[in-house]
Tab-separated table of N, CA and C in Angstrom:
chain	number	residue	atom	x	y	z
A	1	ALA	N	0.781	-0.985	0.356
A	1	ALA	CA	-0.586	0.341	-0.104
A	1	ALA	C	1.252	1.287	0.234
A	2	ALA	N	2.040	1.338	1.126
A	2	ALA	CA	3.037	2.562	0.480
A	2	ALA	C	3.320	3.192	-0.663
A	3	PHE	N	3.524	1.725	-1.701
A	3	PHE	CA	4.051	1.587	-2.738
A	3	PHE	C	2.619	2.335	-4.267
A	4	ALA	N	1.424	2.185	-3.875
A	4	ALA	CA	0.432	1.784	-4.710
A	4	ALA	C	0.574	3.960	-5.310
A	5	GLY	N	0.296	4.149	-6.576
A	5	GLY	CA	-0.015	5.880	-6.620
A	5	GLY	C	0.675	6.636	-6.378
A	6	SER	N	1.427	6.273	-5.710
A	6	SER	CA	2.787	7.752	-5.180
A	6	SER	C	3.039	8.105	-6.073
A	7	ASP	N	3.118	9.846	-5.970
A	7	ASP	CA	4.304	10.729	-7.449
A	7	ASP	C	5.892	10.893	-7.585
A	8	VAL	N	6.006	11.302	-8.152
A	8	VAL	CA	8.217	10.836	-7.739
A	8	VAL	C	7.339	12.221	-7.108
A	9	GLY	N	9.286	11.464	-6.559
A	9	GLY	CA	9.585	13.160	-5.513
A	9	GLY	C	8.401	13.346	-3.693
A	10	SER	N	7.482	11.719	-4.145
A	10	SER	CA	6.610	11.559	-2.509
A	10	SER	C	7.745	10.910	-1.962
A	11	ILE	N	6.557	11.248	-0.169
A	11	ILE	CA	8.245	10.546	0.614
A	11	ILE	C	6.402	10.035	1.723
A	12	TYR	N	7.198	8.982	1.412
A	12	TYR	CA	5.700	7.731	2.418
A	12	TYR	C	6.675	7.285	3.508
A	13	VAL	N	5.817	6.944	5.044
A	13	VAL	CA	5.997	6.208	5.680
A	13	VAL	C	5.475	4.464	5.688
A	14	ALA	N	6.477	3.751	6.804
A	14	ALA	CA	5.798	2.836	6.488
A	14	ALA	C	5.825	2.251	7.980
A	15	PRO	N	4.822	2.106	8.812
A	15	PRO	CA	5.379	1.267	10.129
A	15	PRO	C	4.842	-0.666	10.090
A	16	GLN	N	5.663	-1.383	10.808
A	16	GLN	CA	5.244	-2.857	10.317
A	16	GLN	C	5.433	-3.816	11.673
A	17	ILE	N	5.085	-4.412	11.894
A	17	ILE	CA	4.584	-5.605	12.106
A	17	ILE	C	5.382	-6.565	11.548
A	18	GLN	N	6.025	-7.404	12.991
A	18	GLN	CA	7.118	-8.777	11.799
A	18	GLN	C	7.433	-9.527	13.364
A	19	GLY	N	7.477	-10.909	11.831
A	19	GLY	CA	7.674	-12.370	13.786
A	19	GLY	C	9.287	-12.990	12.742
A	20	ALA	N	9.646	-12.870	14.323
A	20	ALA	CA	11.026	-13.205	13.978
A	20	ALA	C	10.899	-15.370	14.519
A	21	TRP	N	11.597	-15.312	13.696
A	21	TRP	CA	11.100	-16.559	14.176
A	21	TRP	C	13.688	-17.115	14.221
A	22	LEU	N	13.695	-17.667	15.631
A	22	LEU	CA	15.029	-17.576	15.721
A	22	LEU	C	15.812	-19.032	15.382
A	23	ASP	N	17.031	-19.214	15.271
A	23	ASP	CA	18.019	-19.814	15.527
A	23	ASP	C	18.113	-20.264	17.115
A	24	ASP	N	18.396	-22.231	17.404
A	24	ASP	CA	19.150	-22.243	18.655
A	24	ASP	C	20.155	-21.829	19.460
A	25	ALA	N	20.832	-21.401	18.390
A	25	ALA	CA	21.804	-20.753	18.879
A	25	ALA	C	21.017	-19.394	20.733
A	26	ARG	N	20.920	-19.136	18.984
A	26	ARG	CA	20.327	-17.771	20.125
A	26	ARG	C	18.863	-17.462	22.454
A	27	ASN	N	19.680	-18.603	22.471
A	27	ASN	CA	18.669	-19.099	23.794
A	27	ASN	C	17.513	-17.817	23.195
A	28	ALA	N	16.268	-17.807	22.732
A	28	ALA	CA	15.524	-17.168	22.845
A	28	ALA	C	14.044	-18.156	22.086
A	29	ASP	N	13.428	-16.601	22.549
A	29	ASP	CA	11.588	-17.891	22.045
A	29	ASP	C	11.468	-16.785	20.943
A	30	ASP	N	10.869	-17.493	20.120
A	30	ASP	CA	10.704	-16.549	19.376
A	30	ASP	C	9.570	-15.856	19.720
A	31	GLY	N	9.021	-13.929	18.764
A	31	GLY	CA	8.286	-13.630	19.099
A	31	GLY	C	7.725	-11.927	18.067
A	32	ILE	N	7.569	-11.323	17.910
A	32	ILE	CA	6.733	-10.638	17.779
A	32	ILE	C	7.379	-9.209	18.034
A	33	GLY	N	8.492	-8.100	16.306
A	33	GLY	CA	8.724	-7.294	16.586
A	33	GLY	C	8.482	-5.989	16.290
A	34	PHE	N	8.916	-4.896	15.665
A	34	PHE	CA	8.757	-3.371	15.131
A	34	PHE	C	9.238	-3.517	13.408
A	35	ALA	N	9.025	-2.770	12.918
A	35	ALA	CA	9.393	-1.932	11.892
A	35	ALA	C	9.250	-0.612	11.549
A	36	PHE	N	9.842	0.143	11.358
A	36	PHE	CA	9.561	1.296	10.663
A	36	PHE	C	10.067	1.478	9.789
A	37	SER	N	9.251	2.036	7.680
A	37	SER	CA	10.504	2.945	7.314
A	37	SER	C	9.857	4.018	6.775
A	38	VAL	N	11.536	5.036	5.748
A	38	VAL	CA	10.510	6.505	5.708
A	38	VAL	C	10.883	6.076	4.001
A	39	GLY	N	9.953	5.933	3.097
A	39	GLY	CA	10.458	6.054	1.575
A	39	GLY	C	10.924	6.939	0.812
A	40	ARG	N	11.199	7.263	-0.512
A	40	ARG	CA	10.764	8.645	-1.552
A	40	ARG	C	10.444	7.339	-2.558
A	41	VAL	N	9.620	8.170	-3.352
A	41	VAL	CA	10.048	7.210	-4.729
A	41	VAL	C	10.724	8.111	-5.570
A	42	VAL	N	11.944	7.669	-6.196
A	42	VAL	CA	12.163	8.640	-7.087
A	42	VAL	C	12.750	8.769	-8.233
A	43	SER	N	11.726	6.574	-8.614
A	43	SER	CA	11.031	7.276	-9.426
A	43	SER	C	10.396	6.509	-9.955
A	44	GLU	N	9.201	6.119	-11.529
A	44	GLU	CA	8.225	5.788	-11.646
A	44	GLU	C	8.446	3.613	-11.152
A	45	LYS	N	9.501	3.331	-11.298
A	45	LYS	CA	9.943	1.948	-10.773
A	45	LYS	C	10.194	1.973	-9.907
A	46	TRP	N	10.987	3.170	-9.137
A	46	TRP	CA	12.056	2.862	-8.256
A	46	TRP	C	11.342	4.051	-6.260
A	47	ASN	N	12.291	2.908	-5.714
A	47	ASN	CA	11.849	3.482	-3.991
A	47	ASN	C	13.561	3.751	-3.439
A	48	ALA	N	13.658	4.969	-2.409
A	48	ALA	CA	14.411	4.476	-1.754
A	48	ALA	C	13.938	4.455	-0.836
A	49	GLU	N	14.515	3.799	0.455
A	49	GLU	CA	13.850	3.116	1.864
A	49	GLU	C	14.994	3.110	2.954
A	50	LEU	N	14.648	4.060	4.273
A	50	LEU	CA	15.476	3.333	5.494
A	50	LEU	C	14.707	2.580	6.408
A	51	SER	N	15.102	1.036	6.918
A	51	SER	CA	14.208	0.969	7.748
A	51	SER	C	15.336	0.796	9.008
A	52	LEU	N	14.548	1.539	10.882
A	52	LEU	CA	14.458	0.243	11.976
A	52	LEU	C	13.857	0.794	12.697
A	53	PHE	N	14.275	-1.705	12.931
A	53	PHE	CA	13.556	-2.788	13.688
A	53	PHE	C	13.798	-2.677	14.356
A	54	GLY	N	13.139	-3.820	15.739
A	54	GLY	CA	13.854	-3.756	16.982
A	54	GLY	C	12.065	-4.729	17.083
A	55	ALA	N	13.218	-5.993	18.577
A	55	ALA	CA	12.733	-7.316	19.111
A	55	ALA	C	13.551	-6.991	20.452
A	56	GLU	N	12.157	-7.421	20.662
A	56	GLU	CA	12.439	-8.318	22.520
A	56	GLU	C	12.102	-9.079	22.852
A	57	HIS	N	12.909	-10.446	22.566
A	57	HIS	CA	12.509	-12.011	22.925
A	57	HIS	C	12.783	-12.142	24.445
A	58	ASP	N	12.623	-12.999	25.153
A	58	ASP	CA	12.238	-13.485	26.112
A	58	ASP	C	13.512	-15.309	25.864
A	59	GLY	N	14.095	-14.591	26.953
A	59	GLY	CA	15.508	-16.303	26.917
A	59	GLY	C	15.377	-16.810	27.746
A	60	LEU	N	16.294	-17.457	27.903
A	60	LEU	CA	16.218	-18.226	29.524
A	60	LEU	C	16.716	-17.287	31.098
A	61	ALA	N	16.595	-18.282	31.843
A	61	ALA	CA	16.376	-18.527	33.078
A	61	ALA	C	15.926	-16.652	32.948
A	62	ASN	N	14.832	-15.768	32.505
A	62	ASN	CA	14.450	-15.376	33.010
A	62	ASN	C	15.236	-14.097	32.252
A	63	SER	N	16.550	-14.435	31.025
A	63	SER	CA	17.294	-12.701	30.662
A	63	SER	C	16.449	-12.506	29.432
A	64	LYS	N	16.773	-11.766	28.284
A	64	LYS	CA	16.432	-11.051	27.177
A	64	LYS	C	17.471	-11.029	26.215
A	65	LEU	N	15.703	-10.815	25.393
A	65	LEU	CA	16.975	-10.769	23.268
A	65	LEU	C	16.952	-9.930	23.210
A	66	ASN	N	18.042	-7.837	22.722
A	66	ASN	CA	17.322	-7.479	21.782
A	66	ASN	C	17.733	-7.899	20.887
A	67	LEU	N	16.692	-7.938	19.735
A	67	LEU	CA	17.796	-6.923	18.209
A	67	LEU	C	17.196	-6.005	17.606
A	68	ASP	N	18.110	-5.107	17.471
A	68	ASP	CA	17.931	-4.005	16.486
A	68	ASP	C	18.924	-4.159	16.130
A	69	GLY	N	18.180	-2.561	14.902
A	69	GLY	CA	18.309	-2.827	14.089
A	69	GLY	C	18.892	-1.774	12.562
A	70	PHE	N	19.419	-1.682	11.336
A	70	PHE	CA	19.091	-0.595	10.033
A	70	PHE	C	18.924	-1.205	9.684
A	71	GLU	N	17.945	-0.893	8.047
A	71	GLU	CA	18.739	-1.434	6.183
A	71	GLU	C	17.984	0.060	5.824
A	72	LEU	N	19.354	-0.103	4.703
A	72	LEU	CA	18.726	1.150	3.557
A	72	LEU	C	19.029	0.193	2.095
A	73	ALA	N	17.677	-0.068	2.110
A	73	ALA	CA	17.838	-0.650	1.108
A	73	ALA	C	17.102	0.632	-0.604
A	74	VAL	N	17.169	0.044	-1.372
A	74	VAL	CA	16.015	0.292	-2.502
A	74	VAL	C	14.902	-0.907	-3.392
A	75	ALA	N	13.911	-0.373	-3.551
A	75	ALA	CA	12.640	-1.836	-4.351
A	75	ALA	C	11.635	-1.047	-5.162
A	76	ARG	N	11.816	-1.935	-6.364
A	76	ARG	CA	12.259	-2.317	-7.833
A	76	ARG	C	10.001	-2.556	-7.683
A	77	VAL	N	9.916	-1.534	-7.529
A	77	VAL	CA	7.788	-1.524	-7.528
A	77	VAL	C	7.499	-1.374	-8.697
A	78	PHE	N	6.746	-2.947	-9.437
A	78	PHE	CA	5.747	-3.042	-10.365
A	78	PHE	C	4.474	-2.841	-10.063
A	79	TYR	N	4.160	-2.122	-11.199
A	79	TYR	CA	2.357	-1.914	-11.285
A	79	TYR	C	1.705	-0.763	-10.634
A	80	ARG	N	2.534	-0.474	-10.536
A	80	ARG	CA	2.086	1.177	-8.967
A	80	ARG	C	1.317	1.640	-9.672
A	81	ASP	N	0.968	2.188	-10.168
A	81	ASP	CA	-0.642	1.791	-10.249
A	81	ASP	C	-2.121	1.517	-10.123
A	82	GLN	N	-1.913	-0.310	-10.187
A	82	GLN	CA	-2.823	-1.148	-9.877
A	82	GLN	C	-3.266	-0.706	-8.154
A	83	THR	N	-4.090	-1.899	-7.830
A	83	THR	CA	-5.094	-2.034	-6.588
A	83	THR	C	-3.311	-3.287	-5.992
A	84	VAL	N	-3.444	-4.078	-6.770
A	84	VAL	CA	-1.971	-4.839	-5.696
A	84	VAL	C	-0.525	-3.927	-6.629
A	85	SER	N	0.390	-4.093	-6.528
A	85	SER	CA	1.634	-3.201	-6.618
A	85	SER	C	3.121	-3.709	-5.892
A	86	PRO	N	3.753	-5.570	-6.863
A	86	PRO	CA	4.116	-5.846	-5.736
A	86	PRO	C	5.422	-5.793	-6.609
A	87	PHE	N	6.399	-5.740	-5.757
A	87	PHE	CA	7.797	-4.953	-4.671
A	87	PHE	C	8.601	-5.700	-5.538
A	88	ILE	N	10.434	-5.512	-5.806
A	88	ILE	CA	11.087	-6.780	-4.907
A	88	ILE	C	12.078	-5.862	-4.785
A	89	LYS	N	12.596	-6.168	-3.049
A	89	LYS	CA	13.580	-4.608	-2.483
A	89	LYS	C	15.391	-5.434	-2.045
A	90	ILE	N	16.389	-5.036	-2.222
A	90	ILE	CA	17.586	-5.250	-1.941
A	90	ILE	C	17.971	-4.339	-0.943
A	91	GLY	N	19.078	-4.603	0.183
A	91	GLY	CA	19.714	-3.198	0.577
A	91	GLY	C	20.818	-4.125	1.842
A	92	ALA	N	21.322	-3.316	1.708
A	92	ALA	CA	22.589	-3.511	3.270
A	92	ALA	C	22.275	-2.597	5.026
A	93	GLY	N	22.202	-3.403	5.652
A	93	GLY	CA	22.173	-2.756	7.317
A	93	GLY	C	23.003	-4.016	7.676
A	94	ARG	N	22.810	-3.496	9.464
A	94	ARG	CA	23.246	-3.302	10.486
A	94	ARG	C	22.091	-4.003	11.375
A	95	LEU	N	22.297	-5.313	11.954
A	95	LEU	CA	21.639	-6.738	13.188
A	95	LEU	C	22.414	-7.045	13.985
A	96	GLU	N	21.649	-5.923	15.514
A	96	GLU	CA	23.137	-5.768	16.598
A	96	GLU	C	22.213	-7.116	17.593
A	97	SER	N	22.976	-7.908	17.986
A	97	SER	CA	22.160	-8.801	18.719
A	97	SER	C	22.486	-8.285	20.355
A	98	LYS	N	22.188	-8.124	21.962
A	98	LYS	CA	22.077	-7.716	22.704
A	98	LYS	C	21.464	-8.238	23.995
A	99	PRO	N	22.017	-9.588	24.646
A	99	PRO	CA	21.299	-10.663	25.601
A	99	PRO	C	21.936	-9.517	26.983
A	100	SER	N	20.685	-9.642	27.945
A	100	SER	CA	20.321	-9.213	29.087
A	100	SER	C	22.074	-9.537	29.510
A	101	GLY	N	22.415	-8.817	30.523
A	101	GLY	CA	23.576	-9.839	31.387
A	101	GLY	C	25.406	-9.223	30.520
A	102	ALA	N	24.923	-9.580	29.533
A	102	ALA	CA	26.276	-8.973	28.619
A	102	ALA	C	27.065	-8.049	28.977
A	103	ALA	N	28.116	-8.523	28.756
A	103	ALA	CA	29.524	-7.278	29.191
A	103	ALA	C	29.180	-6.024	27.912
A	104	ARG	N	28.828	-6.295	26.744
A	104	ARG	CA	29.208	-5.688	25.691
A	104	ARG	C	27.990	-6.678	24.286
A	105	PRO	N	26.935	-6.053	23.558
A	105	PRO	CA	27.227	-5.992	22.279
A	105	PRO	C	27.370	-7.740	21.631
A	106	ASP	N	26.753	-9.141	21.366
A	106	ASP	CA	27.429	-9.579	20.468
A	106	ASP	C	27.833	-9.158	19.628
A	107	ARG	N	29.310	-9.370	18.406
A	107	ARG	CA	29.352	-8.686	17.441
A	107	ARG	C	28.039	-9.054	16.268
A	108	PRO	N	27.753	-7.343	15.668
A	108	PRO	CA	26.640	-6.871	14.804
A	108	PRO	C	27.427	-7.811	13.371
A	109	ALA	N	26.254	-8.489	12.576
A	109	ALA	CA	26.090	-8.976	11.454
A	109	ALA	C	25.343	-8.288	10.459
A	110	GLY	N	25.364	-8.529	8.989
A	110	GLY	CA	24.984	-8.501	8.337
A	110	GLY	C	24.109	-8.289	7.469
A	111	GLN	N	23.136	-7.546	7.739
A	111	GLN	CA	21.948	-8.060	6.748
A	111	GLN	C	21.139	-7.499	5.109
């Protein structure tokens, strides 16, 4: 919906709810997180977007695991003027895993 019918040069915001399924190595439950994106329509077929995201997961022995990050991306939008407007998005960002009680966050990973 954020991409449909947008004029070139317009700016949009897209709040999101995300599901996160974690691997066993993180010792935390799956859960729900958030994302907030701000984008600009740069041409009829392309958007540029900055997204911030995060989630807090319950871990072992009343611990918490925070996952926070950002992503810079471009989206190739198809059929922008239609009711359904599919897109392909590619970008790069940073994801930081911060277990509670850790002296410092885990090493960040690319996204």
